[in-house]
Each structure stands twice: as C-alpha cells, then as structure tokens.
Coordinates of C-alpha atoms and ligand atoms in Angstrom, one line a residue:
M1 CA 6.6 10.9 44.7
L2 CA 5.0 13.0 42.0
Q3 CA 3.4 10.9 39.3
P4 CA 3.5 12.2 35.7
D5 CA 0.0 13.5 34.8
A6 CA -1.0 11.8 31.6
S7 CA -3.7 14.3 30.7
R8 CA -1.3 17.2 31.2
D9 CA 1.3 15.5 29.0
V10 CA -1.3 15.1 26.3
F11 CA -2.4 18.7 26.6
H12 CA 1.2 20.0 26.4
D13 CA 2.0 17.8 23.4
A14 CA -0.7 19.0 21.0
P15 CA 0.5 19.2 17.4
A16 CA 0.2 22.4 15.4
F17 CA -3.1 22.5 13.6
L18 CA -2.9 24.1 10.1
A19 CA -6.0 25.4 8.5
D20 CA -6.8 25.2 4.8
Y21 CA -3.8 23.0 4.2
S22 CA -2.6 21.9 0.8
L23 CA -2.4 18.1 0.4
R24 CA -0.6 18.2 -2.9
A25 CA 2.7 17.0 -1.5
H26 CA 1.0 14.4 0.7
H27 CA -0.4 12.1 -1.9
T28 CA 1.3 10.5 -4.9
F29 CA -1.3 11.6 -7.5
G30 CA -0.4 15.2 -6.8
F31 CA -3.9 16.6 -7.1
D32 CA -4.4 20.2 -6.0
V33 CA -6.7 19.4 -3.0
R34 CA -6.9 20.9 0.5
A35 CA -7.8 19.9 4.0
R36 CA -10.0 22.0 6.2
V37 CA -7.3 21.4 8.9
A38 CA -4.2 19.1 9.2
C39 CA -1.6 18.2 11.7
Q40 CA 1.6 16.3 11.7
I41 CA 1.9 13.5 14.2
E42 CA 5.5 12.8 15.4
R43 CA 4.7 11.3 18.8
E44 CA 1.9 9.1 20.1
T45 CA 1.1 11.8 22.7
Q46 CA 0.4 14.2 19.9
L47 CA -1.9 11.7 18.3
R48 CA -3.9 11.4 21.6
A49 CA -4.0 15.1 21.9
A50 CA -5.2 15.5 18.3
L51 CA -7.9 12.9 18.9
Q52 CA -9.1 14.8 22.0
A53 CA -8.9 18.3 20.6
A54 CA -12.3 19.7 21.3
P55 CA -12.6 22.2 18.3
F56 CA -12.2 19.3 15.8
A57 CA -14.2 16.6 17.7
A58 CA -17.1 16.7 15.3
L59 CA -15.0 16.7 12.1
P60 CA -14.4 13.7 9.9
R61 CA -10.8 12.5 10.2
L62 CA -8.5 11.1 7.7
V63 CA -5.3 9.2 8.6
L64 CA -2.6 9.8 5.9
G65 CA 0.7 8.1 5.6
G66 CA 2.6 8.4 2.3
G67 CA -0.7 9.0 0.4
S68 CA 0.3 6.4 -2.1
N69 CA -3.0 4.6 -2.3
I70 CA -5.6 7.3 -2.2
V71 CA -7.6 9.2 -4.8
F72 CA -8.9 12.6 -3.7
T73 CA -11.8 13.7 -5.8
R74 CA -12.4 16.9 -3.8
D75 CA -11.1 18.9 -0.8
F76 CA -11.3 17.1 2.5
D77 CA -13.6 18.9 4.8
G78 CA -12.2 17.5 8.0
L79 CA -9.0 16.9 10.1
V80 CA -6.1 15.2 8.3
L81 CA -3.7 13.3 10.7
H82 CA -0.4 13.0 8.8
I83 CA 1.4 10.1 10.5
A84 CA 5.1 10.9 10.9
L85 CA 5.9 8.6 13.8
R86 CA 9.5 7.4 13.5
G87 CA 11.7 4.6 14.8
R88 CA 12.7 1.1 14.0
C89 CA 14.5 -1.6 16.0
V90 CA 15.2 -5.3 16.5
V91 CA 12.9 -6.2 19.3
A92 CA 13.8 -9.8 19.9
E93 CA 15.5 -12.9 18.5
D94 CA 15.1 -16.6 19.0
D95 CA 16.6 -19.7 17.4
D96 CA 14.2 -19.4 14.5
A97 CA 13.6 -15.8 13.8
W98 CA 14.3 -12.1 14.2
Y99 CA 11.5 -9.8 15.3
V100 CA 11.7 -6.2 14.0
A101 CA 9.4 -3.3 14.6
A102 CA 8.9 0.0 13.0
A103 CA 6.8 3.1 13.7
A104 CA 3.9 3.7 11.3
G105 CA 5.5 6.8 9.7
E106 CA 8.7 5.1 8.6
N107 CA 9.1 4.9 4.8
W108 CA 8.5 1.4 3.7
H109 CA 11.4 1.1 1.2
Q110 CA 13.8 2.6 3.8
F111 CA 12.6 0.0 6.3
V112 CA 13.2 -2.8 3.8
C113 CA 16.8 -1.5 3.2
W114 CA 17.4 -1.3 6.9
T115 CA 16.3 -4.9 7.5
L116 CA 18.7 -6.0 4.8
A117 CA 21.5 -3.9 6.3
Q118 CA 20.9 -5.8 9.6
R119 CA 21.4 -9.0 7.6
M120 CA 17.8 -10.0 8.2
P121 CA 16.4 -11.1 4.8
G122 CA 12.8 -11.6 3.9
L123 CA 11.3 -8.3 2.7
E124 CA 13.5 -7.8 -0.3
N125 CA 10.8 -8.7 -2.9
L126 CA 8.8 -5.7 -1.5
A127 CA 11.5 -3.1 -2.3
L128 CA 10.5 0.2 -3.7
I129 CA 6.8 0.0 -2.9
P130 CA 5.8 3.6 -2.2
G131 CA 4.2 4.5 1.2
T132 CA 4.7 4.0 4.9
V133 CA 5.1 1.0 7.2
G134 CA 1.8 1.9 8.9
A135 CA -0.1 1.7 5.6
A136 CA 1.4 -1.5 4.5
P137 CA -0.9 -3.9 6.4
I138 CA -4.1 -2.0 5.4
Q139 CA -3.9 -3.3 1.9
N140 CA -1.4 -6.1 2.6
I141 CA 1.1 -4.8 0.1
G142 CA 2.6 -7.4 -2.2
A143 CA 4.8 -7.8 -5.2
Y144 CA 7.0 -10.4 -7.0
G145 CA 5.6 -13.4 -5.3
L146 CA 5.4 -12.1 -1.7
E147 CA 2.8 -10.4 0.4
M148 CA 3.9 -8.6 3.6
G149 CA 1.3 -10.6 5.5
E150 CA 3.6 -13.6 5.4
Y151 CA 6.0 -11.8 7.8
L152 CA 3.6 -9.7 9.8
F153 CA 3.7 -10.6 13.5
S154 CA 1.4 -8.0 15.1
L155 CA 0.6 -4.3 15.0
C156 CA -0.4 -1.6 17.5
A157 CA -3.2 0.9 16.7
L158 CA -5.2 3.5 18.5
E159 CA -9.0 3.6 18.1
L160 CA -10.0 7.0 16.7
A161 CA -13.2 7.3 18.7
T162 CA -11.7 6.6 22.1
G163 CA -7.9 6.9 21.8
R164 CA -7.6 3.4 23.3
A165 CA -4.6 1.4 22.3
F166 CA -5.0 -2.1 20.8
E167 CA -2.5 -4.8 19.8
F168 CA -3.7 -6.9 16.8
S169 CA -2.1 -10.2 16.1
A170 CA -1.4 -11.0 12.5
A171 CA -4.6 -13.3 12.4
A172 CA -6.7 -10.5 13.8
C173 CA -5.6 -8.3 10.9
R174 CA -7.5 -10.7 8.6
L175 CA -5.2 -10.1 5.6
G176 CA -6.2 -11.1 2.1
Y177 CA -5.2 -10.2 -1.4
R178 CA -4.8 -6.4 -1.1
D179 CA -7.3 -6.5 1.8
S180 CA -7.5 -6.5 5.6
F181 CA -9.7 -5.9 8.6
F182 CA -8.7 -2.2 8.3
K183 CA -10.2 -2.0 4.8
Q184 CA -13.4 -3.7 5.9
E185 CA -15.1 -3.6 9.4
G186 CA -12.1 -1.7 10.8
R187 CA -12.2 1.0 8.1
N188 CA -11.7 4.5 9.4
R189 CA -11.8 3.2 13.0
F190 CA -8.1 2.9 13.8
V191 CA -4.7 4.6 13.4
I192 CA -1.9 2.1 13.1
T193 CA 1.0 3.3 15.2
S194 CA 3.6 0.6 14.8
V195 CA 4.1 -2.8 13.0
K196 CA 6.1 -5.8 14.1
F197 CA 7.5 -8.5 11.7
R198 CA 8.8 -12.0 12.3
L199 CA 11.6 -12.7 9.8
P200 CA 12.5 -16.4 9.8
K201 CA 16.2 -17.2 9.9
A202 CA 15.6 -20.1 7.5
W203 CA 15.6 -17.9 4.4
T204 CA 15.1 -19.1 0.9
P205 CA 15.0 -16.9 -2.2
R206 CA 11.6 -16.1 -3.7
A207 CA 12.6 -15.8 -7.3
G208 CA 9.9 -17.6 -9.3
Y209 CA 8.0 -14.5 -10.6
A210 CA 8.6 -14.3 -14.3
D211 CA 9.8 -10.7 -14.5
L212 CA 12.2 -11.3 -11.5
E213 CA 13.5 -14.6 -13.0
R214 CA 14.3 -12.8 -16.3
E215 CA 16.0 -9.9 -14.5
L216 CA 18.2 -12.1 -12.3
A217 CA 19.3 -14.1 -15.4
A218 CA 20.0 -10.8 -17.2
Q219 CA 22.2 -9.8 -14.3
G220 CA 23.9 -13.2 -14.2
R221 CA 22.7 -13.7 -10.6
D222 CA 20.1 -16.4 -11.1
V223 CA 22.1 -19.2 -9.5
A224 CA 21.4 -19.2 -5.8
P225 CA 20.7 -15.5 -5.6
D226 CA 21.1 -13.9 -2.2
A227 CA 18.6 -11.3 -0.7
Q228 CA 20.7 -8.4 -2.1
A229 CA 20.5 -9.9 -5.7
I230 CA 16.7 -10.2 -5.4
F231 CA 16.4 -6.7 -4.0
D232 CA 18.5 -5.3 -6.9
A233 CA 16.4 -7.2 -9.5
V234 CA 13.1 -6.0 -8.0
V235 CA 14.4 -2.4 -8.0
A236 CA 15.5 -2.8 -11.7
V237 CA 12.1 -4.3 -12.7
R238 CA 10.1 -1.8 -10.9
C239 CA 12.1 1.1 -12.3
A240 CA 11.7 -0.2 -15.8
K241 CA 7.9 -0.8 -15.6
L242 CA 6.4 1.5 -13.0
P243 CA 6.3 5.3 -13.1
D244 CA 8.1 7.2 -10.3
P245 CA 5.3 9.1 -8.5
E246 CA 7.8 12.0 -8.0
V247 CA 7.9 12.3 -11.8
L248 CA 4.4 11.1 -12.9
G249 CA 1.6 11.1 -10.3
N250 CA 0.1 7.7 -9.7
A251 CA -1.1 5.2 -7.1
G252 CA 0.5 2.0 -8.3
S253 CA -2.0 -0.6 -9.6
F254 CA -5.3 1.2 -10.0
F255 CA -7.3 -2.0 -10.0
K256 CA -7.0 -5.3 -8.2
N257 CA -6.4 -8.4 -10.3
P258 CA -10.0 -9.9 -10.5
V259 CA -10.6 -13.4 -9.1
I260 CA -13.3 -15.4 -11.0
E261 CA -14.9 -18.8 -10.7
A262 CA -13.4 -21.8 -12.5
A263 CA -16.4 -22.2 -14.8
Q264 CA -16.3 -18.5 -16.0
F265 CA -12.5 -18.9 -16.5
A266 CA -12.9 -22.0 -18.6
A267 CA -15.5 -20.2 -20.9
L268 CA -13.3 -17.1 -21.1
R269 CA -10.2 -19.1 -21.9
A270 CA -11.8 -20.9 -24.7
R271 CA -12.5 -17.5 -26.3
E272 CA -9.3 -15.7 -25.3
P273 CA -6.4 -18.2 -25.4
G274 CA -3.9 -15.5 -24.4
L275 CA -5.6 -14.8 -21.1
V276 CA -2.9 -14.3 -18.3
S277 CA -4.1 -16.2 -15.2
Y278 CA -3.0 -17.5 -11.8
P279 CA -4.9 -20.5 -10.3
Q280 CA -5.9 -19.9 -6.7
A281 CA -5.8 -22.4 -3.8
D282 CA -9.7 -22.4 -3.6
G283 CA -10.1 -23.4 -7.3
R284 CA -10.9 -19.9 -8.5
V285 CA -8.6 -18.1 -10.9
K286 CA -7.0 -14.7 -10.7
L287 CA -6.7 -12.7 -13.9
A288 CA -4.0 -10.2 -14.8
A289 CA -6.1 -6.9 -15.0
G290 CA -3.2 -5.2 -16.8
W291 CA -3.5 -7.7 -19.6
L292 CA -7.3 -7.3 -19.8
I293 CA -6.9 -3.5 -20.0
D294 CA -4.1 -3.8 -22.5
Q295 CA -6.2 -6.0 -24.8
C296 CA -8.9 -3.4 -24.7
G297 CA -6.4 -1.0 -26.3
W298 CA -6.1 1.3 -23.3
K299 CA -2.4 1.1 -22.7
G300 CA -0.8 4.6 -23.2
R301 CA -4.2 6.2 -24.0
A302 CA -5.5 9.3 -22.3
L303 CA -8.6 11.2 -21.4
G304 CA -7.4 14.7 -21.0
P305 CA -4.5 14.8 -18.5
A306 CA -5.5 11.4 -17.0
A307 CA -3.7 8.6 -18.8
V308 CA -3.0 4.9 -18.8
H309 CA 0.8 4.3 -18.3
E310 CA 2.6 3.3 -21.4
R311 CA 4.5 0.4 -19.8
Q312 CA 1.9 -1.0 -17.4
A313 CA -1.8 -0.7 -18.2
L314 CA -2.8 -1.3 -14.6
V315 CA -1.3 2.1 -13.6
L316 CA -3.3 5.3 -14.2
V317 CA -1.2 8.5 -14.2
N318 CA -1.7 12.2 -13.8
R319 CA 0.2 13.7 -16.8
G320 CA -0.1 17.1 -15.1
G321 CA -3.1 19.1 -13.8
A322 CA -5.5 16.1 -13.7
S323 CA -8.2 16.0 -11.0
G324 CA -9.3 13.0 -9.1
G325 CA -12.6 13.2 -11.0
Q326 CA -10.7 12.9 -14.3
I327 CA -8.8 9.8 -13.1
L328 CA -12.1 8.3 -12.0
A329 CA -13.7 9.0 -15.3
L330 CA -10.8 7.2 -17.0
A331 CA -11.2 4.3 -14.6
R332 CA -14.9 4.1 -15.4
A333 CA -14.3 4.0 -19.1
I334 CA -11.7 1.2 -18.6
Q335 CA -14.1 -0.8 -16.4
H336 CA -16.8 -0.4 -19.0
D337 CA -14.7 -1.8 -21.8
V338 CA -13.3 -4.6 -19.8
A339 CA -16.7 -5.6 -18.6
E340 CA -18.1 -5.5 -22.1
R341 CA -15.3 -7.5 -23.7
F342 CA -14.5 -10.0 -21.0
G343 CA -17.6 -9.9 -18.7
V344 CA -15.2 -9.2 -15.7
A345 CA -15.7 -6.4 -13.2
L346 CA -12.6 -4.5 -12.2
E347 CA -12.4 -3.2 -8.6
P348 CA -10.3 -0.1 -7.8
E349 CA -7.4 -0.8 -5.5
P350 CA -6.8 2.7 -3.9
V351 CA -9.2 4.3 -1.5
C352 CA -11.4 6.9 -3.4
L353 CA -12.4 9.9 -1.3
Ligands
EPU401 N1 0.4 -7.3 -18.7 C1 0.1 -6.9 -20.0 N2 0.0 -5.6 -20.3 C2 0.2 -4.6 -19.3 C3 0.5 -5.0 -18.0 C4 0.6 -6.4 -17.7 O1 -0.1 -7.8 -20.8 O2 0.1 -3.5 -19.7 C5 0.6 -8.7 -18.4 C6 2.0 -9.0 -18.1 O3 2.7 -9.3 -19.3 C7 2.0 -10.2 -17.2 C8 0.7 -9.9 -16.4 O4 -0.1 -9.0 -17.2 O5 1.9 -11.3 -17.9 C9 1.0 -9.4 -15.0 O6 1.7 -8.1 -15.1 P1 2.7 -7.7 -14.0 O7 3.7 -8.8 -13.7 O8 3.3 -6.4 -14.3 O9 1.9 -7.6 -12.6 P2 0.4 -7.2 -12.3 O10 -0.4 -8.4 -12.0 O11 -0.1 -6.2 -13.3 C10 0.8 -7.1 -9.7 C11 0.6 -6.1 -8.6 C12 1.6 -5.1 -8.5 C13 3.0 -5.7 -8.4 C14 3.2 -6.7 -9.5 C15 4.5 -7.5 -9.4 C16 -1.8 -6.1 -8.2 C17 -3.1 -5.3 -8.4 N3 -0.7 -5.5 -8.7 O12 0.7 -6.4 -10.9 O13 1.4 -4.3 -7.4 O14 4.1 -4.8 -8.3 O15 2.1 -7.7 -9.6 O16 4.3 -8.5 -8.4 O17 -1.8 -7.1 -7.6 C18 0.3 -2.4 -6.6 O18 -0.4 -3.1 -6.0 O19 0.2 -1.1 -6.6 C19 1.3 -2.9 -7.5 C20 2.0 -2.2 -8.3

C-alpha cells in the first residue's frame, strides 16, 4: 500500500509568501509598519512548510496572532507567520469536567461565546479580551478575578528551530501573573498551535471584583448570577472603560500592576493613604498601576498622537498616526513620573519590538 509522503505533503502545502507586507491590520495599535515577508498559516502542514522554506531560513521569525499585545517600533526585517489555524471542539467529558480545545488562530472572545453556547461555563469573566486563543497562554490573560491559567489543561506547540511538535501540560507552561514559560525561557522558540481547557462542572460565579459587582447590581442580576449574567456584566464594564481597538488603537493595559515588598508597601501607604492595593499570597502587595499613573496626572494627557486613555490610565492609545516610538516615549515619561513620586518601577505588559 502506498504511504502518504509527509515531506511531499509539506512541500505541496506551502503558504503564499508575501513580500513587503503591511502589518497595519494585523496589530491593534494600527501603526504603519511592514514585514520583509509574511504568510498566513491556515493548516499545520503550512506551518511546517514555512518553517522549512529555504529562502527564509536565515530570517528572524515573528509569530503573530491577533497582534493585541505587541508594540512595533519599526518595520520587521524577517518572516511573519500569521497564525490563522481554526477549529474548536469538545474533546472529552468525565463526571467532573468538560475538556474543550481550540486551534491557536481562533478569536478568544468567539471561543468564550462558543463555550457558553455549549452550556460549559467558566471562561465568562474573560469575555471581550482581544486576541487569539493561541496567544492567551503566553501572557496568561486575566480579568475580573480570573486568569485563564485556572482552566488551562495543556497546549500543543511546534518548535520553530526544528518543526518538532510538543505537548505542554499546564504546569509546564509555568503561568504567572501576565507571564509564562513562553515569555521567559521559551520566548521566540515555539508556535502554539492549539490549546485545551478543563472546565469543571461544579461551577460557581466569580463576581467579587468591584466593577463587576457594581454592574451586576445595576443590572439587577447580583443574586445568584448565572454565567450569562457575568458575561453580560463583563462586556458592559469593558465597553464602558476600555477603548475598542477598532476605533482607537491600543494594546490593553500597557503596564503590569507592580508587585512590591510588604515593607515598601507599608512606607508608601503611610504617605499615600488612597493607594489601591491587592495583598498577594506570598506577603507581597500588588498595586493598581492605573491609580499610580492617574495620580501623576497622566490620565487623558497626550504627547503628540500618543495618549493616555481618558477612562483607564493604564491604557495607552494611538489617537491617529502615532508610531511605536511615540508610544514608547509616552510610556517612558509615565515610568519616570511614577518612579519619582512613588519609587515604583512600571514594567510594560506588551512585547516591544
Ligand atoms: N484606577 C484609577 N485610575 C485609572 C485606572 C484605574 O484610579 O485611570 C483604579 C481603579 O479605580 C481601581 C484600580 O485602579 O481601583 C484598578 O483598576 P481596574 O479595575 O480598571 O483594573 P486594572 O488593575 O487597571 C487589570 C488588568 C486588566 C483587566 C482589569 C479587570 C492588568 C495589568 N490589567 O487592570 O487587564 O481587564 O484588571 O480585571 O493586570 C490587560 O491586561 O490588557 C487588561 C486590560
């Protein structure tokens, strides 16, 4: 019997390589930057072919999903792999949980909607987060009292250098606050191709986050809210506070909320009684960076076309025609003022290229 020839398959499934490709529509800041070459990956065989393509072997590679957590400061002189792998399914069920999987190129919010339509609650607090399923574990997306890591079961990835496939357990992903193996030692080494979640059947609402509590009460749905009520409230809060990247270019929170030692916190608190803080399990304290920036008077202020959002000081926006360099200049000015007034260093959340 004839066996399919894997190398032929790969050869025949090469994606189209487009030279001098505009990345404007492929990242949420909307800067006018270009890639030396780019290709769209719709099947895993195309990904393997792209990784093996001899003319581009020596080029730096950039894996791009929804582009919602990246700041381009210049053109990318390399090969951009735009991950458009699609598909989602319920892979298994046991007495305690459902297991659902999605390909890396699936839109995150659509995936959340799909799990709820299957009557599998759990991800509703993470509604409306921009980006793709494949990008979600890299920075362990989180909002309104939940991080995706709580429900991550495993993920599949290809190693860029070798094209070898790996399965990572949730523990191997080493997720932290907006952090993972893929942002540290694994940085630029893997392309995530699919992600699997375990959604426990014993669901309880996660409605303790102040903004969420307020919104549920305003909607009259604060008594035993179901997953749909939480979803609706999250969507309402996000729409009220966070700019839509389709309208105003941005990458969500531009800085991580800084975590400081208990002693530094105590000293700071004595000076700044209004400080918004969240105690951590290890005794340290997380501060609301948005509050620190707001107190420095930056909310709504601009440096040229790069501005601080009027309703959330943690979000930097492109008011039109800004460059990555201008956004970074604004970020540096904010970091300077926050360090000077509070003695706290702010670390950018998005990847800066
Ligand atoms: N605050 C201000 N002024 C501001 C912004 C915030 O005083 O301009 C105060 C708020 O009043 C509140 C506190 O700071 O007391 C926290 O603000 P908020 O609830 O808006 O949340 P955040 O800590 O600024 C984080 C995430 C968001 C996520 C929200 C909701 C980070 C870096 N950001 O923001 O995630 O949506 O909580 O859970 O952890 C993202 O990562 O891109 C992102 C948007």
